[in-house]
Coordinates of C-alpha atoms in Angstrom, one line a residue:
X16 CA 110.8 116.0 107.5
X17 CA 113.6 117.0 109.9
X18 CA 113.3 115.2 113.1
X19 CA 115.2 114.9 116.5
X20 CA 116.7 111.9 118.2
X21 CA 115.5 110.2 121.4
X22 CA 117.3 112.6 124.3
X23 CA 119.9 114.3 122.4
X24 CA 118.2 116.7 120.0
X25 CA 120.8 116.1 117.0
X26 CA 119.0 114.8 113.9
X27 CA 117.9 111.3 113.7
X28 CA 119.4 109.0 111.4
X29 CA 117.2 108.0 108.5
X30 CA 114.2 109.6 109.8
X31 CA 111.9 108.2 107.2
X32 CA 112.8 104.6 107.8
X33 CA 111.7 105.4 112.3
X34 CA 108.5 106.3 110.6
X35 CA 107.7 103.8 108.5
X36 CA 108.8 101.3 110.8
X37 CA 105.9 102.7 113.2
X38 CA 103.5 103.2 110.6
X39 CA 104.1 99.3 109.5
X40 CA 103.7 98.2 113.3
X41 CA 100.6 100.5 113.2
X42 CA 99.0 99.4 110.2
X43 CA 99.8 95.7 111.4
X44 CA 97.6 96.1 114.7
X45 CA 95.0 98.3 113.6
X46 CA 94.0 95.7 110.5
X47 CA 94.4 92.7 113.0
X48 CA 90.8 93.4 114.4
X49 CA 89.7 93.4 110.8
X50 CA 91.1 90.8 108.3
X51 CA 89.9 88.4 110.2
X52 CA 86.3 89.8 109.8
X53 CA 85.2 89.1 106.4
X54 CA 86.8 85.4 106.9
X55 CA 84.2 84.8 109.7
X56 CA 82.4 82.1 108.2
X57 CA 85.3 80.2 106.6
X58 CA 86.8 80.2 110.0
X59 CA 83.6 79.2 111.9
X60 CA 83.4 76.1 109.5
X61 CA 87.1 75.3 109.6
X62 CA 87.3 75.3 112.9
X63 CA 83.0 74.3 114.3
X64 CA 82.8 77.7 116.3
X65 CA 79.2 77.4 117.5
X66 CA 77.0 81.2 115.9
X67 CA 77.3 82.3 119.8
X68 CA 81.1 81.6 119.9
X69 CA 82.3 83.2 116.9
X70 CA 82.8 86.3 117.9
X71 CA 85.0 86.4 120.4
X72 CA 87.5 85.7 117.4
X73 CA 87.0 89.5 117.4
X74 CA 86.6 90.0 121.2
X75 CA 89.3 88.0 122.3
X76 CA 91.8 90.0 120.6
X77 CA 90.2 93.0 121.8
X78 CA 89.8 92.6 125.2
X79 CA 93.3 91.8 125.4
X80 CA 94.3 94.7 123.4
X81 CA 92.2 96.9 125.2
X82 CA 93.1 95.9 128.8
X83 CA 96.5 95.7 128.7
X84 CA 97.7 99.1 127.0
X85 CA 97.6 100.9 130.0
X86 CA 100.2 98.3 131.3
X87 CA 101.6 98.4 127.8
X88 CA 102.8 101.9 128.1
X89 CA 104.1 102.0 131.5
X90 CA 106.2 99.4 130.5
X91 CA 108.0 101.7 127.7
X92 CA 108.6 104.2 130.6
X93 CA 110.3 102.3 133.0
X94 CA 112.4 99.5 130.7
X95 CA 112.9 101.6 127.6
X96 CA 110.8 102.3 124.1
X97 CA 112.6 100.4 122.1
X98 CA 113.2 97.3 123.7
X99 CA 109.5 97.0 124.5
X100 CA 108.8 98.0 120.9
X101 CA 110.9 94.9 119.9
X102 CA 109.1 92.7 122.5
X103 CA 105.5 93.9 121.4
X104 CA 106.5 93.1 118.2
X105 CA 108.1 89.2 118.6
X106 CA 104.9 88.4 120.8
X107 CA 102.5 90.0 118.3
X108 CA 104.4 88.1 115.2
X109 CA 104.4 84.5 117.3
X110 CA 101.1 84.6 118.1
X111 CA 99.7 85.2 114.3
X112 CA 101.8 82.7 113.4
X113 CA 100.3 80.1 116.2
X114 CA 96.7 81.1 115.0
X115 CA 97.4 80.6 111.8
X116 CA 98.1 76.7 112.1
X117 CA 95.2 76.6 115.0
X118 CA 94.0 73.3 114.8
X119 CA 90.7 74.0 116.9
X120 CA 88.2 76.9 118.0
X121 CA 90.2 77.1 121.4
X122 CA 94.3 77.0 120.4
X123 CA 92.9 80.0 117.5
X124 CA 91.3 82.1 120.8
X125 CA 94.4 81.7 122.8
X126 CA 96.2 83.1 119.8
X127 CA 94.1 85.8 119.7
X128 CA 94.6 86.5 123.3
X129 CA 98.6 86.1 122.6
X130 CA 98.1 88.7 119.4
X131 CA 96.4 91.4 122.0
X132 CA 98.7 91.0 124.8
X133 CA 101.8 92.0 122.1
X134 CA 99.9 94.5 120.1
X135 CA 98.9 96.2 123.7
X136 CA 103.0 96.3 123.9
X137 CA 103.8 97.8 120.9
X138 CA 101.3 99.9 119.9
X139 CA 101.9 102.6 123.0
X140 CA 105.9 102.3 122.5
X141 CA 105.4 103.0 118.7
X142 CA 103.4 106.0 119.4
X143 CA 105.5 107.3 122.2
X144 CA 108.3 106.8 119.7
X145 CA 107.1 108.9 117.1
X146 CA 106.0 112.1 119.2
X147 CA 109.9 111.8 120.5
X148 CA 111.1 112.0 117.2
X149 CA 109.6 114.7 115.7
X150 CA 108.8 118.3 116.8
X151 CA 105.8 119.9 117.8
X152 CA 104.4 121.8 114.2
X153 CA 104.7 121.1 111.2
X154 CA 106.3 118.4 110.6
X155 CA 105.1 116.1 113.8
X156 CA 101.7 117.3 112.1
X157 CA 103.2 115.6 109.1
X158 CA 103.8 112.4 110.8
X159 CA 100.5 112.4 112.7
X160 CA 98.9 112.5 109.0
X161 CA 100.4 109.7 108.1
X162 CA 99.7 107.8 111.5
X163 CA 95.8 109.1 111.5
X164 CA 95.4 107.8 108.1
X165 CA 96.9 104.4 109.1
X166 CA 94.9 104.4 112.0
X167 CA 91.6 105.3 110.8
X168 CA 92.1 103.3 107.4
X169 CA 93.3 100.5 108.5
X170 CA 90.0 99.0 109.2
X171 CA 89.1 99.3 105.4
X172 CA 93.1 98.1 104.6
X173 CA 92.3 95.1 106.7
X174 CA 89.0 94.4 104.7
X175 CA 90.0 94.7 101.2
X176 CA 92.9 92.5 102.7
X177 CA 91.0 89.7 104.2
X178 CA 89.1 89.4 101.6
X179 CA 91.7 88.5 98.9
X180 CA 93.2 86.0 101.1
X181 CA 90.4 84.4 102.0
X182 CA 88.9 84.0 98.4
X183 CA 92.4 83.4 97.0
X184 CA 94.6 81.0 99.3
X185 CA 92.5 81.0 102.5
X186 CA 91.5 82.3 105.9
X187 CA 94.9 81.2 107.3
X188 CA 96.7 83.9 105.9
X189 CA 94.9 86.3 107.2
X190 CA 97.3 85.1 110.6
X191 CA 100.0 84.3 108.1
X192 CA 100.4 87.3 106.5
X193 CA 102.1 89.3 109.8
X194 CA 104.9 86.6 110.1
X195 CA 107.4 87.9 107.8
X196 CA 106.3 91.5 108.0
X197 CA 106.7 91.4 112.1
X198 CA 109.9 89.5 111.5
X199 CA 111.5 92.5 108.9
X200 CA 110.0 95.2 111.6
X201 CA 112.4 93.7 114.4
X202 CA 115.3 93.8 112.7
X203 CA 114.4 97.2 111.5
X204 CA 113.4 98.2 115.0
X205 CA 117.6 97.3 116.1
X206 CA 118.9 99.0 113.5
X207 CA 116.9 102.4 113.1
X208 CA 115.5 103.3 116.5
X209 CA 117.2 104.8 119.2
X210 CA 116.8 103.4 122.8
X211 CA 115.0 105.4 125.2
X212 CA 116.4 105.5 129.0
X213 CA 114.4 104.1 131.5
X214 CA 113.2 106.4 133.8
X215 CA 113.4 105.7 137.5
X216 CA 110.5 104.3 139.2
X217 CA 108.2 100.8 139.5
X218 CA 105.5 99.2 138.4
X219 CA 102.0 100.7 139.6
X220 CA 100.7 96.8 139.5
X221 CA 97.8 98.1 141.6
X222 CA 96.9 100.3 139.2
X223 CA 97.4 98.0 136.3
X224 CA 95.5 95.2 137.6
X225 CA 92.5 96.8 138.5
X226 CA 92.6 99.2 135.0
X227 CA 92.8 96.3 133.1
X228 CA 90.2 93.8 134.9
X229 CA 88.0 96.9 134.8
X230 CA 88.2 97.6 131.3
X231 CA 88.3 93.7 130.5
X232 CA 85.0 93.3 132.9
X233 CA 83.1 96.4 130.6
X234 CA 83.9 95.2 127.5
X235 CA 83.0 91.4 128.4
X236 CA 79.5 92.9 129.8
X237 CA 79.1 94.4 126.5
X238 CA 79.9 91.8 124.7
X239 CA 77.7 89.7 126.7
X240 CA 74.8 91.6 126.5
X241 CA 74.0 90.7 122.9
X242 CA 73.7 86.9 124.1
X243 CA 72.2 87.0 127.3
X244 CA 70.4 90.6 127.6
X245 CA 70.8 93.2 130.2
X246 CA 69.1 91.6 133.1
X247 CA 71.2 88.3 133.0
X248 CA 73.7 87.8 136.3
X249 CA 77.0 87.5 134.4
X250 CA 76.3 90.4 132.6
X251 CA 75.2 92.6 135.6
X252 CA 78.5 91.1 137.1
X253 CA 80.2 92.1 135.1
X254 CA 79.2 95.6 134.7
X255 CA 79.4 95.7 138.9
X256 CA 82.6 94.6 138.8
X257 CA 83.8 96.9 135.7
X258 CA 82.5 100.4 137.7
X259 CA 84.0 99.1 141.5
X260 CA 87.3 98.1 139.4
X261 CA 88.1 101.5 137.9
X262 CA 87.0 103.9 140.6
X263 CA 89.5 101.8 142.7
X264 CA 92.0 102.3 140.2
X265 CA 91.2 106.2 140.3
X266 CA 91.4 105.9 143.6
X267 CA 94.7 104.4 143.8
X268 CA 96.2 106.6 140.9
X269 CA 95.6 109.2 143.2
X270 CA 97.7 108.0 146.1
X271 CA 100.9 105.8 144.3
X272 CA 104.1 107.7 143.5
X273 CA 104.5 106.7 139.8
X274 CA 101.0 105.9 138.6
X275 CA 100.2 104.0 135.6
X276 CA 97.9 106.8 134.4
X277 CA 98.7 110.3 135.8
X278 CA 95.9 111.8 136.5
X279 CA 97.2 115.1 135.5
X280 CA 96.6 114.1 131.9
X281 CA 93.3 115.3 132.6
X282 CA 93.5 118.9 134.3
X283 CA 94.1 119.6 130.8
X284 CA 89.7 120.2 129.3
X285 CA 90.8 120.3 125.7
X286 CA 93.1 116.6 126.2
X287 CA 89.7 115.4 127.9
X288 CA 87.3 116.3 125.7
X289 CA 89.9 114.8 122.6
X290 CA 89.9 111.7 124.5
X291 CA 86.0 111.6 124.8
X292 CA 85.5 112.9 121.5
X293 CA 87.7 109.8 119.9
X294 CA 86.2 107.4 122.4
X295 CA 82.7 108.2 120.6
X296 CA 84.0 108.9 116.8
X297 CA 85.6 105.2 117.0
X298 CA 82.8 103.9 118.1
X299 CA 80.8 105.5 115.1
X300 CA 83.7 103.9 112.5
X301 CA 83.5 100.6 114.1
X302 CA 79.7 100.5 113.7
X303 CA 79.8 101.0 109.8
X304 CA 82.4 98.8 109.0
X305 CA 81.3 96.0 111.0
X306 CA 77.1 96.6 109.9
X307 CA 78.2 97.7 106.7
X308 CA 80.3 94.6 105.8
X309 CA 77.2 92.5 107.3
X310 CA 75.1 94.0 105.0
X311 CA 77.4 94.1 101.7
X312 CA 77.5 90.0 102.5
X313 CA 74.2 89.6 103.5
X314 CA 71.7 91.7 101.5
X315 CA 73.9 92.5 98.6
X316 CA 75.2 89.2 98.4
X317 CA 79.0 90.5 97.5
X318 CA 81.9 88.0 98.2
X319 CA 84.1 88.5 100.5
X320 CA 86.5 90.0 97.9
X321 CA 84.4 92.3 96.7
X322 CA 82.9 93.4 100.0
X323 CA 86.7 94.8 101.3
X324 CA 86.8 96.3 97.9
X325 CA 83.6 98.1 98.4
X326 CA 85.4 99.9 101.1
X327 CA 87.9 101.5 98.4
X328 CA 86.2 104.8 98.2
X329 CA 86.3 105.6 101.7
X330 CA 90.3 104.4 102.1
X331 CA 91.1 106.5 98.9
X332 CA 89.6 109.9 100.1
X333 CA 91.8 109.3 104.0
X334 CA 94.6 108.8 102.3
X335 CA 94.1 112.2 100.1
X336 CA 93.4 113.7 103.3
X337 CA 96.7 112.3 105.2
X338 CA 98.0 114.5 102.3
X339 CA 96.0 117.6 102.4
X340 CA 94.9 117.7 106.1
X341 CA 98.7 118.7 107.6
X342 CA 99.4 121.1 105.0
X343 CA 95.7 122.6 106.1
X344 CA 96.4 122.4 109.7
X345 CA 99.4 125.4 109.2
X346 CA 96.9 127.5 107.5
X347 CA 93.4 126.8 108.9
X348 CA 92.5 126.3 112.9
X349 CA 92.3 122.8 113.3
X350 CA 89.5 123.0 114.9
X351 CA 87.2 124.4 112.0
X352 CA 88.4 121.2 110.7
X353 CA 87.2 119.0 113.5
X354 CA 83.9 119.9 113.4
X355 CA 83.7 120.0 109.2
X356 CA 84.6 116.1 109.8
X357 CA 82.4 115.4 112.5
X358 CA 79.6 117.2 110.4
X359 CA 80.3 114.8 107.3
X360 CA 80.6 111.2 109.8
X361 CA 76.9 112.5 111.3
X362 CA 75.5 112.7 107.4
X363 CA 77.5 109.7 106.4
X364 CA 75.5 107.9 109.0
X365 CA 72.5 109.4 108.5
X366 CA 72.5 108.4 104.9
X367 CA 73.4 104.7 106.3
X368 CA 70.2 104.5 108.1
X369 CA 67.9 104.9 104.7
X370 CA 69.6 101.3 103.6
X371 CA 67.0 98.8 102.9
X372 CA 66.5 95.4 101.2
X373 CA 66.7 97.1 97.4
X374 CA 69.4 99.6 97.9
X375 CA 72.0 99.7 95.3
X376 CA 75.5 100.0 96.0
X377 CA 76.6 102.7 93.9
X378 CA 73.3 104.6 94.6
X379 CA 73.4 103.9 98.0
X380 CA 76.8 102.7 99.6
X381 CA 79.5 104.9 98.1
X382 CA 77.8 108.3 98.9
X383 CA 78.2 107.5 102.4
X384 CA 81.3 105.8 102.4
X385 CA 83.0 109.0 100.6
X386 CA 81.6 111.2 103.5
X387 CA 83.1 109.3 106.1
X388 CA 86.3 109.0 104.5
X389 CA 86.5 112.6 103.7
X390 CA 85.1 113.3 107.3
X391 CA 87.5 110.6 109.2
X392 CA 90.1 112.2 107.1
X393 CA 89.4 115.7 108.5
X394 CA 89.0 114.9 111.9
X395 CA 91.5 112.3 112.8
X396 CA 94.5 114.4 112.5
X397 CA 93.8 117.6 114.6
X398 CA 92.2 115.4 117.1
X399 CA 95.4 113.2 118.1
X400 CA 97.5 116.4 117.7
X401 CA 95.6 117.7 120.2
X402 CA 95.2 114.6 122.8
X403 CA 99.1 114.7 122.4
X404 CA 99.8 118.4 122.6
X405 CA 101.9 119.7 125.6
X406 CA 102.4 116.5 126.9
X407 CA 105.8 116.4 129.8
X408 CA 108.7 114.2 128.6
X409 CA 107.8 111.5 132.0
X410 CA 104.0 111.4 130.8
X411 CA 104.6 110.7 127.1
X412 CA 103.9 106.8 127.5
X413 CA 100.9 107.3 129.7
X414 CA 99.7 109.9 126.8
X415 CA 100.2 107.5 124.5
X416 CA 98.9 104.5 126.2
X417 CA 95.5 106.6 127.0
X418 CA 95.3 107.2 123.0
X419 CA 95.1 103.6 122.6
X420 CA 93.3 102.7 124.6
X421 CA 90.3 105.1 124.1
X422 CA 90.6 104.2 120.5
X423 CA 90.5 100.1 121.1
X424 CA 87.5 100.3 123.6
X425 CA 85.6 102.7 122.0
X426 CA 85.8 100.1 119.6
X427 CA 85.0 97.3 121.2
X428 CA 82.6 99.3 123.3
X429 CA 80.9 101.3 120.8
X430 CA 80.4 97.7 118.6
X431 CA 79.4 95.7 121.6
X432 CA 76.4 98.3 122.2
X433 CA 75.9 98.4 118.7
X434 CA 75.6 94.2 118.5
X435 CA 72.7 94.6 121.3
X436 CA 71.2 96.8 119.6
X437 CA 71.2 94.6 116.3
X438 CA 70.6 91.6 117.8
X439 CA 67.2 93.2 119.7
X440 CA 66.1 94.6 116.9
X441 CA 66.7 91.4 114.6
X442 CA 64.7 88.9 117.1
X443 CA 61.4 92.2 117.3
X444 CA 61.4 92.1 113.4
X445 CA 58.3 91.3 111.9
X446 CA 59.6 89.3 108.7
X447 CA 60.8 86.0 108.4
X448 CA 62.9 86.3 105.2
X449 CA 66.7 86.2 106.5
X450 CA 67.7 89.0 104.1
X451 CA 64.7 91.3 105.5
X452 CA 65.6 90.5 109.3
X453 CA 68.9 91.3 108.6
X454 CA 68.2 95.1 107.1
X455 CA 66.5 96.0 110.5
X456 CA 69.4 94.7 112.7
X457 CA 71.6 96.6 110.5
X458 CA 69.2 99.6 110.3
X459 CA 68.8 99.7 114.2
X460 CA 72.4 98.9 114.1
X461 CA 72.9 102.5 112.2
X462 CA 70.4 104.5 114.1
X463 CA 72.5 103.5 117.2
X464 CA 75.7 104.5 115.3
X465 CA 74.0 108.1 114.3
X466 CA 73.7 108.5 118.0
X467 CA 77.7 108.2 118.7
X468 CA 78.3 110.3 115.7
X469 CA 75.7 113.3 117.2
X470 CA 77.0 113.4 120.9
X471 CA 80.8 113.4 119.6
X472 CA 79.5 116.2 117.0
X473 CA 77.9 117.8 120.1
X474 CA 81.3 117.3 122.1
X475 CA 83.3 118.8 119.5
X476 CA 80.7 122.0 119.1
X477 CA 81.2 122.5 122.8
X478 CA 84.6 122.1 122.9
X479 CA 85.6 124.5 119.8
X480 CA 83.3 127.0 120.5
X481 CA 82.5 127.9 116.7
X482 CA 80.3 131.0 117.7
X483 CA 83.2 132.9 118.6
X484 CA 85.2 132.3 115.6
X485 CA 83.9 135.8 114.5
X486 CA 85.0 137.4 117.4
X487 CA 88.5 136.4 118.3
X488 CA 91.5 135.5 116.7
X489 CA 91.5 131.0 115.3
X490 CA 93.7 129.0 117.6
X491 CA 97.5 128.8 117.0
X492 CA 99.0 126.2 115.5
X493 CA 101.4 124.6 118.2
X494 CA 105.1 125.1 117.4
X495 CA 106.6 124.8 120.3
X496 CA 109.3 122.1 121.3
X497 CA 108.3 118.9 122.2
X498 CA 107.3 117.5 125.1
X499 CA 109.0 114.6 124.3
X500 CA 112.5 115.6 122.5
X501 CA 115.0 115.9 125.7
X502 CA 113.9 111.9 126.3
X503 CA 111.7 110.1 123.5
X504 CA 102.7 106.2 116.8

């Protein structure tokens, strides 16, 4: 892959090596919210989390993660890619190291706050990075495989992951195990990447206080909701607070000179739609790996080991596809493709909801799990190519920043709807065998997820416009330059 350096437009030097250090930071974040998963009750006996608590070993990263990317970004615009890159990075790597010798339930949540706040650093800088680096066409196409697959199979990565550690050494490492790889991306980071120059301009704090409370006061209502139902004050609160909080921030983006989040990102109806359509197919992914892993442990009583590995079918057809799907993208309208993957998520769902208390894995579990990785595989790709497409060289971080963040709280949105849903559904069951109340949370659980999976099929239907495939011409394949080469996953 040829590929451009940050602001000059000669070649960059060792190309490969930019990429894999982004791919490595990307992998690293992305798996975060996961390897910790399948470790939850070591961790809750290690450490006496009460059943209510435990989760927010999950929440706490990604409320942090998912507040502060907006902030994140901005912060790569005005003080320079790559020395917020670095930052990101030392915060991200000091933190899993200080929750990996946690001592209690609260030093391991403050980790996990720590691990968030670097990861929402990094994450937008590392994108922003690579749409710099390479052009628009081919081979940024090429690159965005490589980052889709990393970002939609890291989940699984971070499964298959957590599991060995935690049945082999233990939980521990699961925090452990970003030390030395965070400490070889820093050094890395100063040799291969090229700094960015700060662009003139300040801080919209206004903006990012009130987009990240906002987001942080959703999420926590969410989350809460599970708990303490939909009538209860905090969670109302909450919710109150979360809708006055970002149409304040609208409000203000509107009015400031250098806004956090241009709103012009959004004149554009096909970047909209990309970002809605994510928003809802992340939601859908987070939803069968967290049910799914519930019910592997649960009602097919798998260890921990052998639930991540159960995952393997799905990672093995999105990393084909990270291969295939570029190459497909220069030949085939990327759009066709979009809506083949959505198609194969909405079936892979719908085949989840028929799990019961006698399913069989291999009858059962793989069929699904090799529809969504085939589907996930297809749609990933075209999808950030075009939330990225076009983007100015000044709004590349914002861009960037938005990505993330509609990927980290549909996430923790999607799954905190999701968890009400379960958890209602698990206290109306009719049985009192554990193993049986746990197949209608999880089947609730998926009839919930089947929802996401429709309206972002629906979205995409909308947006594409299939009808008139017959009648005009497919869409062009961007090639032109880059909206990011003269100055910048």
């Amino acid at each position: 892959m040829s590929a451009t350096s940050v602001g000059s437009g000669t070649p960059v030097r060792r190309p490969g090596v930019v990429l894999a250090v982004i791919l490595v930071t990307q992998l690293m974040v992305i798996l975060d919210g996961t390897v910790v998963n399948i470790a939850m009750p070591h961790i809750q006996q290690a450490l006496h989390f009460s059943p209510s608590s435990l989760s927010w070993v999950q929440n706490a990263y990604a409320l942090a993660f998912g507040g502060l990317l907006l902030l994140g970004a901005r912060a790569g615009d005005l003080l320079g890619r790559r020395r917020v890159f670095i930052t990101g990075i030392s915060v991200f790597t000091l933190a899993s190291l200080l929750g990996g010798l946690a001592p209690n339930a609260e030093l391991l949540l403050a980790a996990r706050v720590l691990q968030g706040i670097g990861g929402a650093i990094a994450a937008p800088a590392a994108l922003t990075l690579l749409m710099l680096t390479y052009r628009e066409g081919p081979d940024r196409m090429k690159a965005l495989g490589y980052y889709s697959l990393v970002s939609s199979g890291g989940g699984s990565v971070g499964l298959v992951l957590g599991g060995m550690l935690t049945d082999w050494v233990s939980w521990r490492w699961g925090l452990f195990i970003n030390v030395p790889i965070g400490i070889v991306l820093v050094f890395a980071a100063r040799r291969v990447l090229t700094e960015t120059a700060p662009e003139t301009g300040r801080f919209d704090v206004a903006g990012a206080l009130t987009s990240t409370l906002g987001i942080t006061s959703l999420v926590f209502g969410f989350i809460r909701v599970a708990e303490s139902g939909w009538s209860s004050p905090e969670v109302l609160a909450a919710f109150a607070a979360g809708v006055v909080l970002l149409v304040s921030f609208v409000l203000i983006e509107r009015r400031v000179s250098h806004p956090i989040v241009p709103l012009r990102l959004f004149k554009s109806a096909q970047r909209s739609a990309s970002y809605l359509t994510m928003l809802l197919v992340v939601g859908t992914m987070f939803g069968m790996f967290f049910f799914l892993t519930q019910y592997l442990q649960g009602v097919l009583e798998l260890s921990p080991l052998a639930a991540g590995l159960a995952f393997l079918p799905l990672t093995g057809l999105l990393f084909t596809a990270s291969r295939v799907v570029p190459k497909l993208v220069a030949r085939i309208d990327g759009a066709k493709l979009m809506l083949a993957g959505s198609v194969l998520i909405t079936l892979g769902t719908i085949w989840l909801t028929r799990l019961g208390a006698h399913s069989a894995y291999l009858h059962d579990v793989v069929g699904p799990l090799l529809l969504f990785g085939a589907g996930a595989g297809m749609i990933f790709i075209p999808l950030v190519g075009r939330a990225i497409a076009g983007v100015a060289p000044e709004d590349s971080g914002a861009a960037s920043g938005m990505l993330n963040v509609v990927q980290q709280v549909g996430g923790a949105l999607g799954l905190g709807i999701l968890v009400t849903i379960f958890g209602t559904a698990s206290r109306n069951s009719t049985s009192t065998v554990p193993r049986e109340v746990l197949v209608d949370g999880v089947h609730a659980a998926f009839i919930g997820s089947l929802v996401y999976a429709a309206v972002s099929l629906a979205m995409i239907i909308v947006t594409v416009r299939p009808w008139n495939w017959f009648r005009s011409q497919p869409e062009p394949v961007e090639t032109s330059a880059p909206a990011v080469v003269d100055s910048h996953v």
